[in-house]
Structure formats: structure tokens, C-alpha cells
Short mmCIF file of C-alpha atoms in Angstrom, two decimals:
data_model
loop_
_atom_site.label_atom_id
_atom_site.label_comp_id
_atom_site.label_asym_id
_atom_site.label_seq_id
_atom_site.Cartn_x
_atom_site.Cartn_y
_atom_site.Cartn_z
CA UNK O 12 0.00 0.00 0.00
CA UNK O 13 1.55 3.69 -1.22
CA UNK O 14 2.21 5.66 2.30
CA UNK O 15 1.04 8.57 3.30
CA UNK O 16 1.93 11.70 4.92
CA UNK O 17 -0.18 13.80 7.12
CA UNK O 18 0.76 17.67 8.93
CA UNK O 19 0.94 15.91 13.07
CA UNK O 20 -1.72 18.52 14.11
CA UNK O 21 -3.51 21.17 13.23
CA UNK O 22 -6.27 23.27 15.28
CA UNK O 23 -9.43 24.70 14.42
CA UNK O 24 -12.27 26.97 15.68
CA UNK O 25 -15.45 25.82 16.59
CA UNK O 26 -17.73 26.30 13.55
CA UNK O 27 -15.26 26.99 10.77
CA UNK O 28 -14.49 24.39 8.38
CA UNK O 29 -11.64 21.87 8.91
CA UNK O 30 -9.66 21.07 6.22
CA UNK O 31 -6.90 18.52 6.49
CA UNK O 32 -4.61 17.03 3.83
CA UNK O 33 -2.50 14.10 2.77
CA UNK O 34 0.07 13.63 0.67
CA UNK O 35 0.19 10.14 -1.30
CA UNK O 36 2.38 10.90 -4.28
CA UNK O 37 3.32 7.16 -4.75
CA UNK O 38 -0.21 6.11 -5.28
CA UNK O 39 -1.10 3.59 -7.86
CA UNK O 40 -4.31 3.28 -10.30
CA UNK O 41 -6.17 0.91 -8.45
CA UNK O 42 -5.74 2.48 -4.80
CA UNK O 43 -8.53 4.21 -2.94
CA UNK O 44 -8.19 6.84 -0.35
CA UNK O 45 -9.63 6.43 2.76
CA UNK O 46 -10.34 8.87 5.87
CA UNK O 47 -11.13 6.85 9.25
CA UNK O 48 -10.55 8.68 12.63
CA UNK O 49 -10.11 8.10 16.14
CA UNK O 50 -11.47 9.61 19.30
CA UNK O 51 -9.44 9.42 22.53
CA UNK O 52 -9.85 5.61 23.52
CA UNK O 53 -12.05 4.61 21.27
CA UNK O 54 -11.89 2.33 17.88
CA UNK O 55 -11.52 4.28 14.75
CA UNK O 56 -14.41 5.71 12.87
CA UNK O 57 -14.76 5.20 9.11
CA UNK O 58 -15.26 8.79 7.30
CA UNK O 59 -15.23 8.37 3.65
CA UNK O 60 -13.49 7.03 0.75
CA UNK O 61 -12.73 7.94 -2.69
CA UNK O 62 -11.24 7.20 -5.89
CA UNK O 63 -11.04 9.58 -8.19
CA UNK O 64 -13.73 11.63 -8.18
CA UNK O 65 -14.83 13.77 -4.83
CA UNK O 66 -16.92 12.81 -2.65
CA UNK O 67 -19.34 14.07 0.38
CA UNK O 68 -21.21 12.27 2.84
CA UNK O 69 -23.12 13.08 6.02
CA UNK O 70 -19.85 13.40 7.87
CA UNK O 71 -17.29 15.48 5.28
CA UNK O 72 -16.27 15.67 2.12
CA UNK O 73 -13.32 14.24 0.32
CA UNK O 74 -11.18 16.44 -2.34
CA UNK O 75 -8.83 14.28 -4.25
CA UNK O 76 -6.27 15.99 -6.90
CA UNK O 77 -6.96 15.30 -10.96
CA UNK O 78 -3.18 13.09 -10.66
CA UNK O 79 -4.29 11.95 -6.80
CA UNK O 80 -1.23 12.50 -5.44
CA UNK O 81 -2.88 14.38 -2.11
CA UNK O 82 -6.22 14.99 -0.61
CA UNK O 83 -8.03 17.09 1.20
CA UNK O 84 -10.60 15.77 4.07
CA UNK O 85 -13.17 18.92 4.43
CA UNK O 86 -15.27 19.05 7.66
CA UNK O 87 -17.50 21.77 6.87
CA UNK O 88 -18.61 22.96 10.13
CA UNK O 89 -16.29 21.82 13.17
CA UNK O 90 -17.45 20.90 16.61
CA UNK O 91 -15.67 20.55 19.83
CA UNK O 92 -16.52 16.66 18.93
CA UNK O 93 -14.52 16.16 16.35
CA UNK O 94 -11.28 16.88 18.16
CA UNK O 95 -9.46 13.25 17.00
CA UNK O 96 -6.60 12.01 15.05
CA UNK O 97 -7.60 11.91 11.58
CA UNK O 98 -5.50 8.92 9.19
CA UNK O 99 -5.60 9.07 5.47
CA UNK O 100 -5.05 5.92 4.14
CA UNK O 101 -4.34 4.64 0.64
CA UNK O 102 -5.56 0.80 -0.15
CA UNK O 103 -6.46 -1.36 -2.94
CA UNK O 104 -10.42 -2.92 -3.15
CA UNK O 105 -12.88 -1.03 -1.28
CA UNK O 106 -11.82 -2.41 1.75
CA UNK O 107 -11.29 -6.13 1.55
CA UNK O 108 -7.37 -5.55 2.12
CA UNK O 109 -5.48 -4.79 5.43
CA UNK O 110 -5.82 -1.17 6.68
CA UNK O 111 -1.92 -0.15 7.57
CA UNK O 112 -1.82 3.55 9.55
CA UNK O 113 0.37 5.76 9.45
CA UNK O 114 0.73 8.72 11.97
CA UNK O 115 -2.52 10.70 11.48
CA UNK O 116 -3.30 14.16 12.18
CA UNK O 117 -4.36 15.29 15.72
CA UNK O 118 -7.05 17.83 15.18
CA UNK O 119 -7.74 20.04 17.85
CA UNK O 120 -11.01 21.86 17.73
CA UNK O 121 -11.41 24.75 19.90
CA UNK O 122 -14.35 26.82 21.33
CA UNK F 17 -24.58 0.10 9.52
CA UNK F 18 -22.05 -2.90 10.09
CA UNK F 19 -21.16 -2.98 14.14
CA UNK F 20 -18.56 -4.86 15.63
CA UNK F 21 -18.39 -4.78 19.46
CA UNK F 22 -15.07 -6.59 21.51
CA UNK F 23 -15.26 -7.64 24.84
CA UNK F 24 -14.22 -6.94 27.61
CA UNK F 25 -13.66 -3.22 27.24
CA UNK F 26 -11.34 -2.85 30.07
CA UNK F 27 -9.22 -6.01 31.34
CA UNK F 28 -6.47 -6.12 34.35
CA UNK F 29 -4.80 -9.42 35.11
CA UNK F 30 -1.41 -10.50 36.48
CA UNK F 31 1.32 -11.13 34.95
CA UNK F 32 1.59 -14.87 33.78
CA UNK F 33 -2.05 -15.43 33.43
CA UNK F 34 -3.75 -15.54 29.76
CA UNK F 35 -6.29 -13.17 28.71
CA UNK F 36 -9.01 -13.69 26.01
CA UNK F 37 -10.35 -10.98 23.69
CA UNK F 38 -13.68 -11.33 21.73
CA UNK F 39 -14.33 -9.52 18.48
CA UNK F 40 -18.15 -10.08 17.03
CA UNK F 41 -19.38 -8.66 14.09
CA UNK F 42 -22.76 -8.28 14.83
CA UNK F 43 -25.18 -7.51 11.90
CA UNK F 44 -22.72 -8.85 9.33
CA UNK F 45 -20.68 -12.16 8.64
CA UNK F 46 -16.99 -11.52 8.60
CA UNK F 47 -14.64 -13.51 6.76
CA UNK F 48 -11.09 -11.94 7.80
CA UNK F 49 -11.14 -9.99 10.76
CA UNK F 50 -7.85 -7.98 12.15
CA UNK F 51 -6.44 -7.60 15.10
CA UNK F 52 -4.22 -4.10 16.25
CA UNK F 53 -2.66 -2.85 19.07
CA UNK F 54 -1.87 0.78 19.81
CA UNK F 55 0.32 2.28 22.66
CA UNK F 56 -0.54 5.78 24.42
CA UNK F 57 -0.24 8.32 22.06
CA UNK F 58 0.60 6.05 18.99
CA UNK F 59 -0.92 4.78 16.06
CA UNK F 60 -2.34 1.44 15.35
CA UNK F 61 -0.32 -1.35 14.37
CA UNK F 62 -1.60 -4.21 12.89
CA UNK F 63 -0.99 -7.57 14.25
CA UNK F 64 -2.11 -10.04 12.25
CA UNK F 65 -5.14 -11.07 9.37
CA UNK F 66 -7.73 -13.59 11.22
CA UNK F 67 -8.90 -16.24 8.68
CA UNK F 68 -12.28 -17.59 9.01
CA UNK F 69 -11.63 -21.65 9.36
CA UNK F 70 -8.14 -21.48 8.72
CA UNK F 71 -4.50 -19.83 10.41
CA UNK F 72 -4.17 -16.08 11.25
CA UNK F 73 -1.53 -14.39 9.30
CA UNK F 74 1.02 -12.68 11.48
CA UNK F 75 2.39 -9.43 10.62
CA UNK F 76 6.92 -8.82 10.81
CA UNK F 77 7.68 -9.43 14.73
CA UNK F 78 4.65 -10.34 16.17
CA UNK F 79 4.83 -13.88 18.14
CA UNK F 80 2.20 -16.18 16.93
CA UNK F 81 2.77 -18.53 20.07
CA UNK F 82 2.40 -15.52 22.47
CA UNK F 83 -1.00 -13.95 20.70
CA UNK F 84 -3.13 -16.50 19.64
CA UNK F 85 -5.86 -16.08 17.27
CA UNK F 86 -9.13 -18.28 16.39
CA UNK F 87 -11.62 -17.45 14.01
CA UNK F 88 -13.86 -20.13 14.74
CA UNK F 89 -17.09 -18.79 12.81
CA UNK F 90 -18.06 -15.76 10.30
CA UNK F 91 -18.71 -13.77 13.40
CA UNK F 92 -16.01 -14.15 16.18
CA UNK F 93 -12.77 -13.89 16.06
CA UNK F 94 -10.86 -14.17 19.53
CA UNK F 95 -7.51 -13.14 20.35
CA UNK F 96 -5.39 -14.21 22.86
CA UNK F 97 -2.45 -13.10 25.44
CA UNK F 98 -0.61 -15.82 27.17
CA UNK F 99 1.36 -15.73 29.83
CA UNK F 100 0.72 -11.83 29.73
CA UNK F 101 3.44 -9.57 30.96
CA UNK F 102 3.42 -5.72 32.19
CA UNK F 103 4.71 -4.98 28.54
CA UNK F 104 1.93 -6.55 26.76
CA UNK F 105 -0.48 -3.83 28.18
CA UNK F 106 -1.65 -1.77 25.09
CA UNK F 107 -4.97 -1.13 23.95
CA UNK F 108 -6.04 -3.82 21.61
CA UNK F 109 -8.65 -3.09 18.54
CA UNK F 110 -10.15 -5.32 16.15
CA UNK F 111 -11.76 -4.81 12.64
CA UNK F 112 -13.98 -6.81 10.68
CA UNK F 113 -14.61 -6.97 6.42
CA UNK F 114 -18.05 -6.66 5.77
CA UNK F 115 -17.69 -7.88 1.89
CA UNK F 116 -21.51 -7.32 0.97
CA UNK F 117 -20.35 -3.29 1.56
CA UNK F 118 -16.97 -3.58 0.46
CA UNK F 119 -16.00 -1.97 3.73
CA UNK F 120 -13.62 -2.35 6.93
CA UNK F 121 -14.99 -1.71 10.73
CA UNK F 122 -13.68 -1.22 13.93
CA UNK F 123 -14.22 -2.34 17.24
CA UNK F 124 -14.11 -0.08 20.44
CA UNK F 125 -11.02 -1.67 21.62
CA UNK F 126 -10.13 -3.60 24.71
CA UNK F 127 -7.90 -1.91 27.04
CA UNK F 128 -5.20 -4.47 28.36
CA UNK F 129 -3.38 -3.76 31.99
CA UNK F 130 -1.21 -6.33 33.02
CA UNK F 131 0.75 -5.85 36.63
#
């Protein structure tokens, strides 16, 4: 699986959009990119996934470059909840292969 | 949506006893579950792929004697310490493949205190 690389934090205010990248230049044809994160002592939380083209959900949307070398994860209106450490994560299938993390991104959200 | 629920959440045992961790996919039949562990303040690392009816595959390092894994049916998967030692205290997280979605779900994780 290509690797990844992530800022180690990053803060935000309360109610302004969140917008956290990745970097996966060695990414082949046939990887996805996936967004899962992880709230203090507590499993991690699938987000979204894409392809190639972008995608939005209930939870954030995804913004993938036209040669998908990097990402953006968008969440468009941060709460004090969704402090966590975000991990991109590049894969092959849509998810029937082992999920390897890297670092993440600690996301502070503040009031 | 697909849940998968571990137990127990929270385990302390001495060292030199065994522990036993459930993983259950519960609305979903699981082929290959995985099991992680993750130190404070760390990521996840992955352990090793659990094979429904046949053996786990163990990741670069990880002693297959010392964490034993059965994945008895298409919705459990259990993971075991033996002979547990202060250093094998981590928190330890399970996924499960729900192939009908095409996706990849995570336990809450089992938190692992050995003295």
C-alpha cells in the first residue's frame, strides 16, 4: 500500500471548516483513499473514501487531486466533537485488504 | 450500519495469566477480521489477518505462540495473550470486512493492563 503523509496537528475553531490534507504521491491506479478517525480511547471511525472523483457524505467531504497525489478531508462545520486524530489511508479494493496507519493528524477543535 | 463490538472493554490481570479478547461482528458475517494494538499516544499497528476456518496471518515481529488467534465462525474472532506480561499492556482493537459493503470496521477496543 503507497504511504502517506499527514501535517501531526492542526487546530481549528469551533464552527469553521476543517480542512486537512495528505500527501500520497506514490499512489497507484487501483488504490482508494480512505479517511477513518479516532477519538481518545475509542476504535476508529470510518469517514469516507474515494477514488477519483470527490466525494461528500453526512460526515465530510473528500477532495482528491486530478493526478491523486494528495487529498483534502473537508469538515464543513467543526465541533468541539470532532477533536481526534484523523489517518488518510491509501488501499487497494474497497476495503477487503489490510488497513496499515500511518501517523494521522491530531485535530484540535477549539471553542 | 455494520457494528462490531469486543469484549471486555477494560481487562487487568497478572502477569503470567492468559487473557481472552472477543471480536463479534454483529449484523454482518466476517470472513477476515484484524487484530491491532496501539500504545498511548501512537498509532495502530496491525498484528495479524484472522482467517475464518483457517490460520491467522502474522504481521513482521509479532509472536504467533504468544497472541493466539481463532476465528472459529463468520462472526467471532478471539484473540489471545498468554502468559501476559506488564509490557503486553496496550490497547487492543479489532476490525472486521463486511464484503456485501466492500467496507472495513472497527471495534471499540479492549484496554489491556497487566501488573
Amino acid at each position: 500500500d503507497a504511504k502517506t503523509t499527514q501535517p501531526p496537528s492542526m487546530d481549528c475553531a469551533e464552527g469553521r471548516a476543517a480542512n486537512l490534507p495528505c500527501n500520497h504521491s506514490t499512489i497507484s491506479g487501483n488504490e482508494y483513499v480512505y479517511w477513518y478517525r479516532q477519538i481518545h480511547s475509542q476504535g476508529p471511525q470510518y469517514i469516507i473514501h474515494g477514488l477519483k472523483n470527490n466525494e461528500t457524505n453526512e460526515m465530510a467531504s473528500l477532495i482528491i487531486t486530478e493526478d491523486r497525489k494528495s487529498s483534502t478531508l473537508i469538515l464543513p462545520h467543526a465541533t468541539l466533537r470532532d477533536t481526534a486524530v484523523y489517518y488518510c489511508i491509501v488501499r487497494v479494493g474497497t476495503g477487503g485488504f489490510k488497513t496499515i496507519f500511518g501517523a494521522g493528524t491530531r485535530l484540535f477543535v477549539k471553542a | 450500519g455494520a457494528v462490531v463490538s469486543q469484549h471486555p472493554s477494560r481487562v487487568i490481570c497478572k502477569s503470567g495469566t492468559s487473557v481472552k479478547i472477543e471480536c463479534r461482528s454483529l449484523d454482518f458475517q466476517a470472513t477476515t477480521m484484524f487484530w491491532y494494538r496501539q500504545f498511548p499516544k501512537k498509532s495502530l499497528m496491525l498484528m495479524a489477518t484472522s482467517n475464518e476456518g483457517s490460520k491467522a496471518t502474522y504481521e513482521q515481529g509479532v509472536e504467533k505462540d504468544k497472541f493466539l488467534i481463532n476465528h472459529a465462525s463468520l462472526t467471532l474472532s478471539t484473540l489471545t495473550v498468554t502468559s501476559a506480561h506488564p509490557e503486553d499492556s496496550s490497547f487492543y482493537i479489532c476490525s472486521a470486512r463486511d464484503e456485501s459493503v466492500g467496507g472495513q470496521f472497527f471495534g471499540p477496543g479492549t484496554r489491556l493492563t497487566v501488573l
